[in-house]
mmCIF file of C-alpha atoms in Angstrom:
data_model
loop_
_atom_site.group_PDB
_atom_site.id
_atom_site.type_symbol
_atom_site.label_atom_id
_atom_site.label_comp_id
_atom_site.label_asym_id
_atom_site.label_seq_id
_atom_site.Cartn_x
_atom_site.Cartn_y
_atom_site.Cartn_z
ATOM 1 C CA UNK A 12 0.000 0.000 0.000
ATOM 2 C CA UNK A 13 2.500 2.156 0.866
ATOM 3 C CA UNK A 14 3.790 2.428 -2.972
ATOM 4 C CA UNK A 15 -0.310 3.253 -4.500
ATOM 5 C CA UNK A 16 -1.549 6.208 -5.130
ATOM 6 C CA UNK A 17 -3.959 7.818 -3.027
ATOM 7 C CA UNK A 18 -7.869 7.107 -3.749
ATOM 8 C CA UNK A 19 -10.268 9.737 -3.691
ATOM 9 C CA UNK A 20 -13.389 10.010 -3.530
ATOM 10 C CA UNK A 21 -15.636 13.138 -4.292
ATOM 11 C CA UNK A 22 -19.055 14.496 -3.608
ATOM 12 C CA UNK A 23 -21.311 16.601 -5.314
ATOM 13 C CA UNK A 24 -22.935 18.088 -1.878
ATOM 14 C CA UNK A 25 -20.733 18.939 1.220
ATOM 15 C CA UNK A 26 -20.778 16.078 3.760
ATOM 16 C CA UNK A 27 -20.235 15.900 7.699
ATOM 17 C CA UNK A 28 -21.500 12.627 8.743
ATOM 18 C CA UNK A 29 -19.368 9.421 8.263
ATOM 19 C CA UNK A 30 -19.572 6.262 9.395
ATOM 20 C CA UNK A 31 -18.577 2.773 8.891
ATOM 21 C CA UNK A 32 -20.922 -0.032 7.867
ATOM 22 C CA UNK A 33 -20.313 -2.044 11.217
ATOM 23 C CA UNK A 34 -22.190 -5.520 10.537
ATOM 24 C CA UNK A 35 -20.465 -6.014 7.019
ATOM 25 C CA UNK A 36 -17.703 -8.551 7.425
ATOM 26 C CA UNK A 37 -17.226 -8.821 3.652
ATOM 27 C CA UNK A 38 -16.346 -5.754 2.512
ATOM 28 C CA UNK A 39 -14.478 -2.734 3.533
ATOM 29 C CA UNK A 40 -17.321 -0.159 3.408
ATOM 30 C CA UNK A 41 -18.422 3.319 4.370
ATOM 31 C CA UNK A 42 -21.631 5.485 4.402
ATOM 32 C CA UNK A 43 -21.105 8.936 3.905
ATOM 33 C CA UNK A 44 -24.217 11.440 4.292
ATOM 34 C CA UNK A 45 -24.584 14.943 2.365
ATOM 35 C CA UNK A 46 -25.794 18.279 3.352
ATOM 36 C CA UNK A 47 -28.125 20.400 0.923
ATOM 37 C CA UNK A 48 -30.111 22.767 1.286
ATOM 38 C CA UNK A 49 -31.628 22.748 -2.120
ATOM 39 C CA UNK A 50 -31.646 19.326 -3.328
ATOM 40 C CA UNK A 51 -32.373 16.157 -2.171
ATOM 41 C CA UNK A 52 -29.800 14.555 0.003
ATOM 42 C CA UNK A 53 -28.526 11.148 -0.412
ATOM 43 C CA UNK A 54 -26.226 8.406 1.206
ATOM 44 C CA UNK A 55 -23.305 7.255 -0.571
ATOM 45 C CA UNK A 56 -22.121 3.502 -0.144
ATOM 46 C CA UNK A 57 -18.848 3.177 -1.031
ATOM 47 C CA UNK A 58 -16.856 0.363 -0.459
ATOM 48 C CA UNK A 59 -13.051 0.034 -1.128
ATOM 49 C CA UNK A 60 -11.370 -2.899 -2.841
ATOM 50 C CA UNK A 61 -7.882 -3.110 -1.156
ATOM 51 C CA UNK A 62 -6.561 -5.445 -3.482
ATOM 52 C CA UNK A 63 -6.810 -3.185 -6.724
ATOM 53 C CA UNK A 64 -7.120 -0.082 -4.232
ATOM 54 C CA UNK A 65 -10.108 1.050 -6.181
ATOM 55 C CA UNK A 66 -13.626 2.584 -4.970
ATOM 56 C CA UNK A 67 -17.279 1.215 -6.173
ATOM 57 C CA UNK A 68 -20.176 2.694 -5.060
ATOM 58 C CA UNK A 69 -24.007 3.121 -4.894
ATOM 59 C CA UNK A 70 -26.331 6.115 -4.222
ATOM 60 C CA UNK A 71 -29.312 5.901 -2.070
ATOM 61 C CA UNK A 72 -31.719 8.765 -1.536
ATOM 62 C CA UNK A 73 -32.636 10.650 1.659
ATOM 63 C CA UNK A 74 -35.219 13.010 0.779
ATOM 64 C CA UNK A 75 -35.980 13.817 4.736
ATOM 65 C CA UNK A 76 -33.611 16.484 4.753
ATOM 66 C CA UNK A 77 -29.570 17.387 5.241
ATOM 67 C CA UNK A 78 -27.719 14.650 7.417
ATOM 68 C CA UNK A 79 -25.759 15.944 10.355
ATOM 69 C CA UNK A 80 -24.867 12.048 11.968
ATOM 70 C CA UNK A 81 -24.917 8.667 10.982
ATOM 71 C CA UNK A 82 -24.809 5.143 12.312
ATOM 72 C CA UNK A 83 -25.522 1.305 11.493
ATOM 73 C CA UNK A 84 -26.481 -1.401 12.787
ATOM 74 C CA UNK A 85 -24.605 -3.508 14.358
ATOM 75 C CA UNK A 86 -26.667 -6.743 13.525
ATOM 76 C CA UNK A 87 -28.538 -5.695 9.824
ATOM 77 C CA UNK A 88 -26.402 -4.010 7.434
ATOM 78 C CA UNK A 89 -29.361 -2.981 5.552
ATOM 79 C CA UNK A 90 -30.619 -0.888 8.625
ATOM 80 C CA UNK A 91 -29.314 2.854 9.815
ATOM 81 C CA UNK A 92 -30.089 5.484 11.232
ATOM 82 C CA UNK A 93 -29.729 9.406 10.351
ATOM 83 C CA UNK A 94 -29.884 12.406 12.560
ATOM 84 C CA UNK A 95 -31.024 15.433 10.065
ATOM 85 C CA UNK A 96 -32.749 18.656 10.029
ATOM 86 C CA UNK A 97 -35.712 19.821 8.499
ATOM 87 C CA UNK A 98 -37.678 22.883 9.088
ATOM 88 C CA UNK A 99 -41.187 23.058 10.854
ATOM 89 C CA UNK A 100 -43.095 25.831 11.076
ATOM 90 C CA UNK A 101 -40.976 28.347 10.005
ATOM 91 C CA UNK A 102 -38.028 26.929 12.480
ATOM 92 C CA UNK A 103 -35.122 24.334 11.659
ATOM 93 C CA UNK A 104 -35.825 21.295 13.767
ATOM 94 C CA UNK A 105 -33.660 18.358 14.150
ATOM 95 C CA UNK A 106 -34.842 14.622 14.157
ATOM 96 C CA UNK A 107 -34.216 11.167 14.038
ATOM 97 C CA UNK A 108 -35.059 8.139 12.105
ATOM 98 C CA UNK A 109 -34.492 4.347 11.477
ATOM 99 C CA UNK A 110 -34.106 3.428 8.030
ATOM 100 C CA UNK A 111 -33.950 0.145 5.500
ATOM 101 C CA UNK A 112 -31.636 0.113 2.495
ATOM 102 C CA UNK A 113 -33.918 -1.106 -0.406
ATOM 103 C CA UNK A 114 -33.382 -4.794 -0.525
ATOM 104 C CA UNK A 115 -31.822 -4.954 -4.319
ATOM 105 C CA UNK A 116 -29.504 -2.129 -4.180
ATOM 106 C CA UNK A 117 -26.082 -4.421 -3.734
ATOM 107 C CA UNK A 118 -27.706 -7.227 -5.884
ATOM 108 C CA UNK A 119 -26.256 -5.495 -9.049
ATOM 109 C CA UNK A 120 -29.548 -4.373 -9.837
ATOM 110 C CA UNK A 121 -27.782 -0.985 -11.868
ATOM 111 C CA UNK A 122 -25.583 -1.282 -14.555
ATOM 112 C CA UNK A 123 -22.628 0.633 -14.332
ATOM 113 C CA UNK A 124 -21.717 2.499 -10.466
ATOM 114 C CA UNK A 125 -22.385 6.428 -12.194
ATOM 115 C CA UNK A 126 -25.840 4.801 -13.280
ATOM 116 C CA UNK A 127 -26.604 4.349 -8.797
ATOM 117 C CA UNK A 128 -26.091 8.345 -8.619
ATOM 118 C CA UNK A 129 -28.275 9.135 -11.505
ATOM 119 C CA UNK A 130 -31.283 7.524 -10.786
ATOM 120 C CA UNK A 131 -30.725 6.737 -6.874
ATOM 121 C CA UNK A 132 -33.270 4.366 -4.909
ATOM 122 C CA UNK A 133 -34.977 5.788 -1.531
ATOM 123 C CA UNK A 134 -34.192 4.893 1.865
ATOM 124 C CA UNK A 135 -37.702 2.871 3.705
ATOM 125 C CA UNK A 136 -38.375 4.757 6.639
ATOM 126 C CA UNK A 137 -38.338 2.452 9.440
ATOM 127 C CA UNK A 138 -39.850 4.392 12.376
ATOM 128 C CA UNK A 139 -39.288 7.745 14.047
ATOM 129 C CA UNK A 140 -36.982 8.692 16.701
ATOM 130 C CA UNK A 141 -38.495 11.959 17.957
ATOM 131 C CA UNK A 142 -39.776 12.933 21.437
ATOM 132 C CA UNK A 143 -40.931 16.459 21.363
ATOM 133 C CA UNK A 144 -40.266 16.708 25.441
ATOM 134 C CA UNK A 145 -36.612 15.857 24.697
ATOM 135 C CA UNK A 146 -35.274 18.610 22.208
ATOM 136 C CA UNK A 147 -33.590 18.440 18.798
ATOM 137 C CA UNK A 148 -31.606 15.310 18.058
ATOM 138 C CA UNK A 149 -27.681 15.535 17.799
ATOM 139 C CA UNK A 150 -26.982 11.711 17.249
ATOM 140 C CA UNK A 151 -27.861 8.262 17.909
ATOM 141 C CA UNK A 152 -25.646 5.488 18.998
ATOM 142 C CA UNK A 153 -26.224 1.888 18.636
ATOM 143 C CA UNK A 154 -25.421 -0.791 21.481
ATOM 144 C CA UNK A 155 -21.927 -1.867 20.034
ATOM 145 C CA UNK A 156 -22.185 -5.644 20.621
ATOM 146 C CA UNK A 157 -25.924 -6.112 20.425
ATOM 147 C CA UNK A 158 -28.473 -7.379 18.572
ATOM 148 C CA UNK A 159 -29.275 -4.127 16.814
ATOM 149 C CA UNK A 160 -32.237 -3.364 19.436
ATOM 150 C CA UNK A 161 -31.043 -0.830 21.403
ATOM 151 C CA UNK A 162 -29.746 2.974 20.468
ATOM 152 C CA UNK A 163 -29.279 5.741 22.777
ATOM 153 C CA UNK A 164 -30.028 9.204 20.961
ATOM 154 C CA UNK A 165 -28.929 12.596 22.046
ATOM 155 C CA UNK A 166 -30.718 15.239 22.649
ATOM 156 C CA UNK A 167 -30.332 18.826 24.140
ATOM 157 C CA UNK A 168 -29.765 17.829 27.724
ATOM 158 C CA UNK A 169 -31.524 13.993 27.243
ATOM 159 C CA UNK A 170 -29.934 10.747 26.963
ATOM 160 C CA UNK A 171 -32.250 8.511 25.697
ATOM 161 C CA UNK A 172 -32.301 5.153 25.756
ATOM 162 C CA UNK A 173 -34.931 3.057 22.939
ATOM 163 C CA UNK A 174 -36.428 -0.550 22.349
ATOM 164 C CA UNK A 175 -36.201 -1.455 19.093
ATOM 165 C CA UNK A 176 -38.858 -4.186 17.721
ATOM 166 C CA UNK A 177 -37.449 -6.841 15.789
ATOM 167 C CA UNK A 178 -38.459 -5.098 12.430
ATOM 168 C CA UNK A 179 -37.575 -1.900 13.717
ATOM 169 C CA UNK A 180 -40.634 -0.116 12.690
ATOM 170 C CA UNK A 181 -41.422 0.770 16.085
ATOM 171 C CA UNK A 182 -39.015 2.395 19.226
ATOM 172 C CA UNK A 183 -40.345 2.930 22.413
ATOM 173 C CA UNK A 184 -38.405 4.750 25.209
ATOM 174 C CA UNK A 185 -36.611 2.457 27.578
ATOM 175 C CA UNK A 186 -35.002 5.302 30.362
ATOM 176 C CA UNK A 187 -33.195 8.071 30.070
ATOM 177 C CA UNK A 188 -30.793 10.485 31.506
ATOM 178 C CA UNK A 189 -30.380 14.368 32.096
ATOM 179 C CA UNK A 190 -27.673 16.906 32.221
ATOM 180 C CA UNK A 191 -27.878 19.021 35.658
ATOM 181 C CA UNK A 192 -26.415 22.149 36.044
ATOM 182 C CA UNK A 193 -26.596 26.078 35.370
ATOM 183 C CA UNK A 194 -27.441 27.306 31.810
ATOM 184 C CA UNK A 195 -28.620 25.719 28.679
ATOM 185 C CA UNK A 196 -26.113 22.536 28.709
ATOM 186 C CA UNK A 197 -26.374 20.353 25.638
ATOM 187 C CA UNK A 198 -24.670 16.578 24.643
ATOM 188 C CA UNK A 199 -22.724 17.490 21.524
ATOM 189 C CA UNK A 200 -21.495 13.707 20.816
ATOM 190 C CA UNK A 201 -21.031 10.423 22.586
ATOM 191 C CA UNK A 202 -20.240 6.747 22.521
ATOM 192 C CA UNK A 203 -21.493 3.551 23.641
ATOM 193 C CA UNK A 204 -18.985 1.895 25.648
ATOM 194 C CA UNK A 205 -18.090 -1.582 24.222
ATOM 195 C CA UNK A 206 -16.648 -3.574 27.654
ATOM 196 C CA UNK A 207 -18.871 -4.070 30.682
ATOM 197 C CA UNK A 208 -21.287 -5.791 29.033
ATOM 198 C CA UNK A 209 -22.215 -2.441 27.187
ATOM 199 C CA UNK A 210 -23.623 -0.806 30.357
ATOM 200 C CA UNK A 211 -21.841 2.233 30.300
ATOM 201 C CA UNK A 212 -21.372 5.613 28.013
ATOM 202 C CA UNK A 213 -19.769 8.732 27.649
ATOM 203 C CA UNK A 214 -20.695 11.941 26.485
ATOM 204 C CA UNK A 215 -19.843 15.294 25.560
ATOM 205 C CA UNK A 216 -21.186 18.596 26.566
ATOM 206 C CA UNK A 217 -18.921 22.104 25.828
ATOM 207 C CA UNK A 218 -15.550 21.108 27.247
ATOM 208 C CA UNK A 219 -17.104 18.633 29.623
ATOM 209 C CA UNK A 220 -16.993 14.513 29.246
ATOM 210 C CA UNK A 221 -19.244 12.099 31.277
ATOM 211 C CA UNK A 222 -19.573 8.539 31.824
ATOM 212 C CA UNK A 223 -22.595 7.222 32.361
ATOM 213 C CA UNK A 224 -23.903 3.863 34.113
ATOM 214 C CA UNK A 225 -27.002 2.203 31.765
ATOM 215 C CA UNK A 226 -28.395 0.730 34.612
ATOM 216 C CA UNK A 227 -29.390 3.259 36.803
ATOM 217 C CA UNK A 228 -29.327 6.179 33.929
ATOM 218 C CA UNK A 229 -26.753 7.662 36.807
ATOM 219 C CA UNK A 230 -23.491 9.667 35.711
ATOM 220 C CA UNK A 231 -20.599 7.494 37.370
ATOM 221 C CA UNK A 232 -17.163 10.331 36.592
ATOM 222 C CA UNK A 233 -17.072 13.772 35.181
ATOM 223 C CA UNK A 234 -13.912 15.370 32.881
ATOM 224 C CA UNK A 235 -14.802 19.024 33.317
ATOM 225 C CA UNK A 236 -12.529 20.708 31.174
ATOM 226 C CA UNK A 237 -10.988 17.973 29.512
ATOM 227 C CA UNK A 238 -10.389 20.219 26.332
ATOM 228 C CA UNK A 239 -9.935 23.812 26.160
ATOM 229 C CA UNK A 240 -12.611 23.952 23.740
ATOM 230 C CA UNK A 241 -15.685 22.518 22.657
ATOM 231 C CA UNK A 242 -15.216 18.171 22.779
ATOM 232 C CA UNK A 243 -16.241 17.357 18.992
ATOM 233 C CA UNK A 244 -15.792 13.515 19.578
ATOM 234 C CA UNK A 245 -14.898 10.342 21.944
ATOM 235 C CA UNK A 246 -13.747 6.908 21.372
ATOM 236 C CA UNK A 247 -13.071 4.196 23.360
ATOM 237 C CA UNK A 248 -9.900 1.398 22.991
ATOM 238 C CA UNK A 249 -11.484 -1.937 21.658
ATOM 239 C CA UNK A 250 -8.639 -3.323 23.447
ATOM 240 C CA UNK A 251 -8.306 -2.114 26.608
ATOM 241 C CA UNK A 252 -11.550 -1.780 28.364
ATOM 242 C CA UNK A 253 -11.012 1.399 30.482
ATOM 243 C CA UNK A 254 -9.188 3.552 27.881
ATOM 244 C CA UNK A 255 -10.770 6.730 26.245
ATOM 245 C CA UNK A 256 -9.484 9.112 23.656
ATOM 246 C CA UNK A 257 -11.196 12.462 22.643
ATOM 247 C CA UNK A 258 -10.543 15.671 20.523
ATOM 248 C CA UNK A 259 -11.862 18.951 20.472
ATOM 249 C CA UNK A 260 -11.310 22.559 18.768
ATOM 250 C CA UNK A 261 -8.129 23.610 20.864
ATOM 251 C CA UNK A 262 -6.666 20.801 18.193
ATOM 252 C CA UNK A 263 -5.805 18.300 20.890
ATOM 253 C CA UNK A 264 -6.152 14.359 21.047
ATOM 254 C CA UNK A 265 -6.251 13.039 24.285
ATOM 255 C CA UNK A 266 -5.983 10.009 26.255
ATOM 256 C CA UNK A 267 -7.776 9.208 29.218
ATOM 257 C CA UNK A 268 -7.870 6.055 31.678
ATOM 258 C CA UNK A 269 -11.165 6.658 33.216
ATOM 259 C CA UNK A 270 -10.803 5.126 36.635
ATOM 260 C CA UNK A 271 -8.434 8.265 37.296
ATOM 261 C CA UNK A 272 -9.846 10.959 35.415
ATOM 262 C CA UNK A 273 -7.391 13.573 36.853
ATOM 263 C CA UNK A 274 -5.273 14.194 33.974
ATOM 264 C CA UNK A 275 -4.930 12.504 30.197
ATOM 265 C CA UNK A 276 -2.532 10.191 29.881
ATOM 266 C CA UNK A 277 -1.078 11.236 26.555
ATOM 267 C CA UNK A 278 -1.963 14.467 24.927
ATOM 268 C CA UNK A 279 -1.427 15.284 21.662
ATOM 269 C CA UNK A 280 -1.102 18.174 19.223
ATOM 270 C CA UNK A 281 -1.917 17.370 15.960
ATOM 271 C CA UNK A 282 -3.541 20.638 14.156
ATOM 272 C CA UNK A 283 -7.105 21.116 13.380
ATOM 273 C CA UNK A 284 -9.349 17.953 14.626
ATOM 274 C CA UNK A 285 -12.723 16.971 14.000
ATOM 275 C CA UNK A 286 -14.220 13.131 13.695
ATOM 276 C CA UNK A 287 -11.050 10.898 13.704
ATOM 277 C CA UNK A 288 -12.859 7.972 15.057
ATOM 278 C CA UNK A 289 -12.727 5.885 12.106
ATOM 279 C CA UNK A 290 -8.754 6.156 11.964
ATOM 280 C CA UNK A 291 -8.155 5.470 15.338
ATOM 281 C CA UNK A 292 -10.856 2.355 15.619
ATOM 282 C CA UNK A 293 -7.802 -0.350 16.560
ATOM 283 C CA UNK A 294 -5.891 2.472 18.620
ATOM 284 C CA UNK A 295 -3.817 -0.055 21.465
#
């Protein structure tokens, strides 16, 4: 690899939400989702052949509006989720949804890749999930080593916890969780913790990080100030169970071992930082 040539990929709309296709053990594969204001916004599948370090992909519509966050399944890699905003009544509102790639979309059902983008299927809406008494959405996490019926979703001060049905055309709330304090605090990003059975999380809010036990919805250690600036994302070691690294807009990486949440253990400086997640997935 290290004598190829780069491999690009490009978009026609601007794009912030990136994820990896989690229960695909196949392929190498991505789902990028685009931001428009004007035209219809779509999800891009792209998968990369490492062998002849080429790209193919497909084009899937998502007419509900521009895509801030996006996540998979861990079980179904025909199901996701999107968190995107739409307006309502005059006012931008963000949501949630569970969705269903159309069944024939990697059965070769187009005939060349450019032929996906020009006449792009449409996501099945799965269910909603919205709770008008918990704010606008800022993402949704699925339980890491589950059964794809479980997701926590963000939003304003709410961690919420949902039951998925087996289809996933239905969520119901399960428990959640609130942010305490003075002011308007919000959860900016988060991540389901993949040891302890999956009982725990941690979140964001300004320059803040939490951890969070499932069980009793109760927050369990607090980072406050663990960046200068706004905490833009957090990932945990798939390796070693009590490791956790974040980054934020002061351009830091750091490394925290969060039965002593004192200080990082590593910090690092790296320029301008924003959702290195994917890159660091087998950090040791």
């Amino acid at each position: 690899m290290e004598d190829d040539a780069p491999v690009i990929y490009g978009l026609e709309f601007q794009a912030r939400a990136l994820t990896a296709q989690t229960a695909e053990t196949d392929a190498i594969r991505f789902l990028v989702g685009t931001q428009s204001l004007k035209f219809d916004n779509q999800i891009h599948i792209i998968d990369f052949d490492d062998e002849n370090n080429i790209i193919n992909k497909n084009v899937l519509l998502h007419q509900a509006g521009e895509i801030w966050h996006i996540g998979t399944s861990p079980a179904d890699k025909a199901v996701l989720t999107t968190c995107y905003n739409k307006t309502s009544d005059n006012r931008v509102v963000s949501c949630a949804a569970v969705w269903r790639m159309p069944s024939d979309w990697e059965a070769g059902s187009h005939e060349s890749p450019d032929d996906s983008a020009n006449n792009p299927q449409t996501l099945e809406l799965l269910c909603h999930l919205d709770d008008s008494t918990h704010g606008n959405t800022a993402c949704v996490l699925w339980e890491p080593m589950g059964d794809g019926k479980h997701v926590i979703s963000l939003a304003d001060n709410h961690a919420i916890l949902w039951d998925l049905q087996e289809s996933s055309t239905q969520a119901t709330v399960s428990s959640t969780a609130s942010l305490e304090g003075k002011g308007q605090l919000k959860f900016t990003s988060g991540k389901w913790c993949p040891h302890h059975n999956c009982s725990q999380l941690a979140t964001a809010n300004d320059t803040a990080i939490r951890g969070w036990d499932l069980r009793t919805m109760s927050q369990i250690y607090c980072i406050e100030n663990a960046h200068g600036q706004l905490v833009r994302d957090l990932d945990f070691n798939p390796n070693r169970q009590y490791y956790l690294a974040s980054c934020g807009d002061d351009c830091k990486v750091k490394f925290w071992d969060i039965r002593n949440v004192q200080e990082p253990v590593k910090t690092l400086e790296e320029g301008w930082v924003v959702q290195w997640l994917l890159s660091l997935n087998q950090w040791s």
